[in-house]
Rosetta silent file (secondary structure, phi, psi, omega in degrees, C-alpha in Angstrom):
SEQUENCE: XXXXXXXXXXXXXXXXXXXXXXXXXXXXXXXXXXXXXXXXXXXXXXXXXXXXXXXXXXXXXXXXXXXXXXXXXXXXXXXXXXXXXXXXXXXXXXXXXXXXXXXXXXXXXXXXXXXXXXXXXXXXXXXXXXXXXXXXX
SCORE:     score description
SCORE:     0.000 S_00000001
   1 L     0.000  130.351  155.280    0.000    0.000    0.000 S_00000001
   2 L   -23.136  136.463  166.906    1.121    3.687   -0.810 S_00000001
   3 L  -103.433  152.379 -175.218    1.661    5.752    1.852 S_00000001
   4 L   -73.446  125.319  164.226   -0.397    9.291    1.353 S_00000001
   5 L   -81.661  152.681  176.767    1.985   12.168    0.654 S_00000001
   6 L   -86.707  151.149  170.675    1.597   15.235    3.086 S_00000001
   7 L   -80.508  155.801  176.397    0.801   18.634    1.253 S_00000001
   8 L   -76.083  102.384  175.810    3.179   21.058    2.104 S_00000001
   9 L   -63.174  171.303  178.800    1.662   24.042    4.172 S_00000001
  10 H   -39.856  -69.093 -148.017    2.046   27.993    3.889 S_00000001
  11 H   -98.153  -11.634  161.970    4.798   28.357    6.573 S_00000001
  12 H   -50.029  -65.357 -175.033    6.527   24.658    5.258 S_00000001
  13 H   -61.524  -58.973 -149.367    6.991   26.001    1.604 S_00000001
  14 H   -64.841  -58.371 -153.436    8.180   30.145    3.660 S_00000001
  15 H   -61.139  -52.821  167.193   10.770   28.016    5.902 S_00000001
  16 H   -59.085  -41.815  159.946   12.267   25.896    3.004 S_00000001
  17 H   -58.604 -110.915 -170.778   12.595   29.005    0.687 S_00000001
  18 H    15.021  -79.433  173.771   14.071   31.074    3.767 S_00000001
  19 H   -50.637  -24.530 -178.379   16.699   28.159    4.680 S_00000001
  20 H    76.579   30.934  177.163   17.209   28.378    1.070 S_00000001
  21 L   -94.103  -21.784  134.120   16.680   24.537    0.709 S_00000001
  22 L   -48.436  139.319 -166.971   14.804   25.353   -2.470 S_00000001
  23 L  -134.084  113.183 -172.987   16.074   25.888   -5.504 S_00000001
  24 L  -104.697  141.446 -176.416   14.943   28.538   -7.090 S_00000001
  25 L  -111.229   91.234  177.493   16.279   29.593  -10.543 S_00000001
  26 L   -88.705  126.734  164.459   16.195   34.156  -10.488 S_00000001
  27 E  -162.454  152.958 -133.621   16.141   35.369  -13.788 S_00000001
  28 E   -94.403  128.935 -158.122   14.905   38.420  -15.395 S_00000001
  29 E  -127.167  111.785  179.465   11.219   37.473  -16.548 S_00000001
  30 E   -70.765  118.461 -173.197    8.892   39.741  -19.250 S_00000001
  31 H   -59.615  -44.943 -152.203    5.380   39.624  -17.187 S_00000001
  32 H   -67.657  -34.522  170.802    3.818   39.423  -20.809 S_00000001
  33 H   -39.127  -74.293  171.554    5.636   36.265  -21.390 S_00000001
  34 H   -30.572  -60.473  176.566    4.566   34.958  -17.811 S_00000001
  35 H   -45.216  -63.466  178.809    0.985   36.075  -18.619 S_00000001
  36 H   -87.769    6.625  157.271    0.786   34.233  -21.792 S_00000001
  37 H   -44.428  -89.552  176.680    2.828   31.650  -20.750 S_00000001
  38 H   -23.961  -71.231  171.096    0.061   30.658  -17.850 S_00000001
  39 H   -33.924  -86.786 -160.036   -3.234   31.676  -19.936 S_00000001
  40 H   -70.084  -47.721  166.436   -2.457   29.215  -22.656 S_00000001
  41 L   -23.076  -24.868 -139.236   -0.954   26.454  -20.313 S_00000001
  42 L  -127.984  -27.591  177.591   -4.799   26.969  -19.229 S_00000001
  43 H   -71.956  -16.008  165.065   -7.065   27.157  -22.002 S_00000001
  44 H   -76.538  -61.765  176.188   -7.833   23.209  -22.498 S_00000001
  45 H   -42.678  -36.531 -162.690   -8.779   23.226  -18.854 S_00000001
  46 H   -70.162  -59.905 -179.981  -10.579   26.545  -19.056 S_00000001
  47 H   -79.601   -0.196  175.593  -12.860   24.867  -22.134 S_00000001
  48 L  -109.244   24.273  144.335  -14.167   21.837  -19.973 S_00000001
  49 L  -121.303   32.171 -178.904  -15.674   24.086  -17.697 S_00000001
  50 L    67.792   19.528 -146.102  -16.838   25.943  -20.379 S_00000001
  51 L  -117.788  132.439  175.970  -14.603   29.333  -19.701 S_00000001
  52 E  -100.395  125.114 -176.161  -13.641   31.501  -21.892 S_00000001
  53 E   -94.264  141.289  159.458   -9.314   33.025  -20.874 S_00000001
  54 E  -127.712  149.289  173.372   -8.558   36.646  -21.787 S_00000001
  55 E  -103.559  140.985  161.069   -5.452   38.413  -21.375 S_00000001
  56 L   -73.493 -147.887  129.710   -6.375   41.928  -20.303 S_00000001
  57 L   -60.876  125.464  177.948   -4.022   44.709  -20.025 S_00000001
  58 L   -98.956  138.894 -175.580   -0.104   43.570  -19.297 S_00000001
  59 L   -84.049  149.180  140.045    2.219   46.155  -17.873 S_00000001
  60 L   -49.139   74.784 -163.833    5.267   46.505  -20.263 S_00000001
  61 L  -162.834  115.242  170.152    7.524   45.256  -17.345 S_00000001
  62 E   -76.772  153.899  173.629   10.174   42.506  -15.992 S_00000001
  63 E  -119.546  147.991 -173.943   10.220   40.846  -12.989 S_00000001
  64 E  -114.043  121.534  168.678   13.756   38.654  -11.358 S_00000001
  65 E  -169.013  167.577  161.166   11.662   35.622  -10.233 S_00000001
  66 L   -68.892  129.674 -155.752   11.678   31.523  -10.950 S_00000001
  67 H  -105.372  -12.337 -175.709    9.985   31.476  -14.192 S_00000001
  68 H   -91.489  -35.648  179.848    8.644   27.803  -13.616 S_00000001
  69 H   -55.832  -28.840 -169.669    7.747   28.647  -10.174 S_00000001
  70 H   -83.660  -52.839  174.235    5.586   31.906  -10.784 S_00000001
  71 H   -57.685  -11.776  171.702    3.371   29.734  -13.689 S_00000001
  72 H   -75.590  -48.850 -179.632    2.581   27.169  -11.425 S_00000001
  73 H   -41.640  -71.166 -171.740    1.184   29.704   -8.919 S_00000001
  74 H   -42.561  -28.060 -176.971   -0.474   31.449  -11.682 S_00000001
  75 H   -78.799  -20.067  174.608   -1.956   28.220  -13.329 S_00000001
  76 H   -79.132  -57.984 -175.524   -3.357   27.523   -9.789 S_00000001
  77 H   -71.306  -28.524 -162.400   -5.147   30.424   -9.472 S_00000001
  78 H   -65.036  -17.244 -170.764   -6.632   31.014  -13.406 S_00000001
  79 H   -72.529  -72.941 -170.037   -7.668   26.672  -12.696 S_00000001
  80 H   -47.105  -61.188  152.261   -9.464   28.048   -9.372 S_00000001
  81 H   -27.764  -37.403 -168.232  -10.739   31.029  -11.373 S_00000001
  82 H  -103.674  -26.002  165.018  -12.227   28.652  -14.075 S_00000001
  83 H   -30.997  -46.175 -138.266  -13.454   26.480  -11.323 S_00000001
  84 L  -129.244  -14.955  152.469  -15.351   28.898   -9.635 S_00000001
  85 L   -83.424 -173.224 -135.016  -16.958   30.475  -12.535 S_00000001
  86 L  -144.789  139.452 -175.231  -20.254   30.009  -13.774 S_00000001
  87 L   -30.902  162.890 -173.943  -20.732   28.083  -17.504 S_00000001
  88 L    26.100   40.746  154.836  -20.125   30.381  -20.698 S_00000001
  89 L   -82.003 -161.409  174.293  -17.813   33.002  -18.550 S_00000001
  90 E  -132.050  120.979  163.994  -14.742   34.905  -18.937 S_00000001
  91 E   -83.342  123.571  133.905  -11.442   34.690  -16.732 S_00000001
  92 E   -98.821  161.765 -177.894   -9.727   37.457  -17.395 S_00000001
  93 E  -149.774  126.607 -155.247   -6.505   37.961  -16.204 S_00000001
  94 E  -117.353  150.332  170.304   -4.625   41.562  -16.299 S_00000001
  95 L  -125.366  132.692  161.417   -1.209   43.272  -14.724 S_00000001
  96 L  -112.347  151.394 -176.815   -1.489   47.091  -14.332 S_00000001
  97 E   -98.682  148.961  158.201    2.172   48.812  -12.763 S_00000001
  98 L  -122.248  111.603  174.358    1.675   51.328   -9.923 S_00000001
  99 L    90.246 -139.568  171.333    4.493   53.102   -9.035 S_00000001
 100 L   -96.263    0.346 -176.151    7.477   50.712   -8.793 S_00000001
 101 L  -109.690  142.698  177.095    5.148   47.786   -7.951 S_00000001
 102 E  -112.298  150.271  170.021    2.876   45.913  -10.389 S_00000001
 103 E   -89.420  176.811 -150.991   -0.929   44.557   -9.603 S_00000001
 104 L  -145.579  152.133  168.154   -2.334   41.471  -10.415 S_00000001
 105 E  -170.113  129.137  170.734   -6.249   40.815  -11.430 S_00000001
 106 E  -123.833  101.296 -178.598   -7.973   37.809  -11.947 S_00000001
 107 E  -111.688  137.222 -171.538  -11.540   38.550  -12.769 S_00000001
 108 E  -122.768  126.265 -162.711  -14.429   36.093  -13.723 S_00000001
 109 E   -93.809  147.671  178.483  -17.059   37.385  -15.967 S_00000001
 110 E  -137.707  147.595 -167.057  -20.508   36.121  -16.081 S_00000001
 111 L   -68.086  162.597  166.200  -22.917   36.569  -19.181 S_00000001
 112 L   -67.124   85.119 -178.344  -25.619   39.210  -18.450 S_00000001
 113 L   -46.480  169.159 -163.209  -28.747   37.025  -17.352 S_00000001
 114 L   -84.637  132.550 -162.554  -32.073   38.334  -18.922 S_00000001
 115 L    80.055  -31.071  176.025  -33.023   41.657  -17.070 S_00000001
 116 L   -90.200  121.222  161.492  -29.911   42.259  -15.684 S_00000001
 117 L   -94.868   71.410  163.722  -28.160   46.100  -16.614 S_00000001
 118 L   162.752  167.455  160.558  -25.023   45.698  -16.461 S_00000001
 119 L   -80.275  121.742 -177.584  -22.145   42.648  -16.100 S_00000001
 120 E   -71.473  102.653  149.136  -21.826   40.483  -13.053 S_00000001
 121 L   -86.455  168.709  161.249  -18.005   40.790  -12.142 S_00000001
 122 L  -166.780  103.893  166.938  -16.655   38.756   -9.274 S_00000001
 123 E   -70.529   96.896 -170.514  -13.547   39.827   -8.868 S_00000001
 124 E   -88.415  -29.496  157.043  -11.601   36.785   -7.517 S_00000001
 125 E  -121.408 -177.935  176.701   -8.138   38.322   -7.027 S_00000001
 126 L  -177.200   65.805 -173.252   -7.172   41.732   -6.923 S_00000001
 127 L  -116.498  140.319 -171.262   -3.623   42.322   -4.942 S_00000001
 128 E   -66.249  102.757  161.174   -0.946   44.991   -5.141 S_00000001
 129 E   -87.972  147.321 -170.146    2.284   42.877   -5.566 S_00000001
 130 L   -51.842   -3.903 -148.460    5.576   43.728   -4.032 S_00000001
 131 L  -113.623  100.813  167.492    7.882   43.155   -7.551 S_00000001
 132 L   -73.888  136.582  141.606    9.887   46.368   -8.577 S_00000001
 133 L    -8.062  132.347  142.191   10.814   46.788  -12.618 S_00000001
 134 L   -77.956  -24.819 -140.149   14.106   45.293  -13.947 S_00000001
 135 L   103.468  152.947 -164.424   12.873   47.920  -16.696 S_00000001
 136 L   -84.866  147.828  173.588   10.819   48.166  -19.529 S_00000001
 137 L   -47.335    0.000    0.000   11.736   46.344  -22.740 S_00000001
């Protein structure tokens, strides 16, 4: 019999990056890449729940990060995102920069039911992240 692997918690994952017993690969990463990197990585999954992926806006901007590491996070959330949206929607998924920092948005669109004025957003993420510019392209 198998033994069950444990998932790796929050503060598991912090403490092994910290100690530096991960090995992380930094290298200078074009967000637009990253974006469509993820997004297509995403779109077979996307169509069996019936989800339509858009790339929004993308900031014209690099990031020094682990380029395999940031698409899996990203393919975990647009996968939760298509999860969590309601048949014939839209994931979108957008970077705007503010400042020296860029934001993140993951939004899931829902068709306008009959009677309804206006679009149902449900914004599922929407966080400032910490990652100053390398510089623009």
């Amino acid at each position: 019999m198998r033994k069950k692997r444990k998932k790796k918690g929050k503060n598991e994952w912090k403490g092994k990056v910290e100690a530096g017993t991960v090995a992380l690969t930094l290298e200078p990463i074009l967000v637009e890449e990253l974006i469509d990197g993820a997004v297509e990585a995403n779109r077979a999954f996307a169509a069996g729940f019936r989800v339509e992926l858009e790339i929004g806006a993308i900031a014209d901007a690099q990031v020094r990060g682990d380029f395999d590491r940031l698409i899996q996070v990203l393919t975990n959330l647009i996968s939760n995102a298509c999860k969590h949206s309601p048949s014939e929607g839209t994931v979108t998924v957008a970077v705007e920069r503010r400042g020296d920092q860029l934001a993140g948005q993951l939004a899931a669109h829902a068709r306008p039911a009959a009677g309804d004025h206006g679009e149902l957003a449900r914004e599922i993420l929407h966080d400032a992240l910490p990652c100053p510019s390398l510089g623009r392209r």
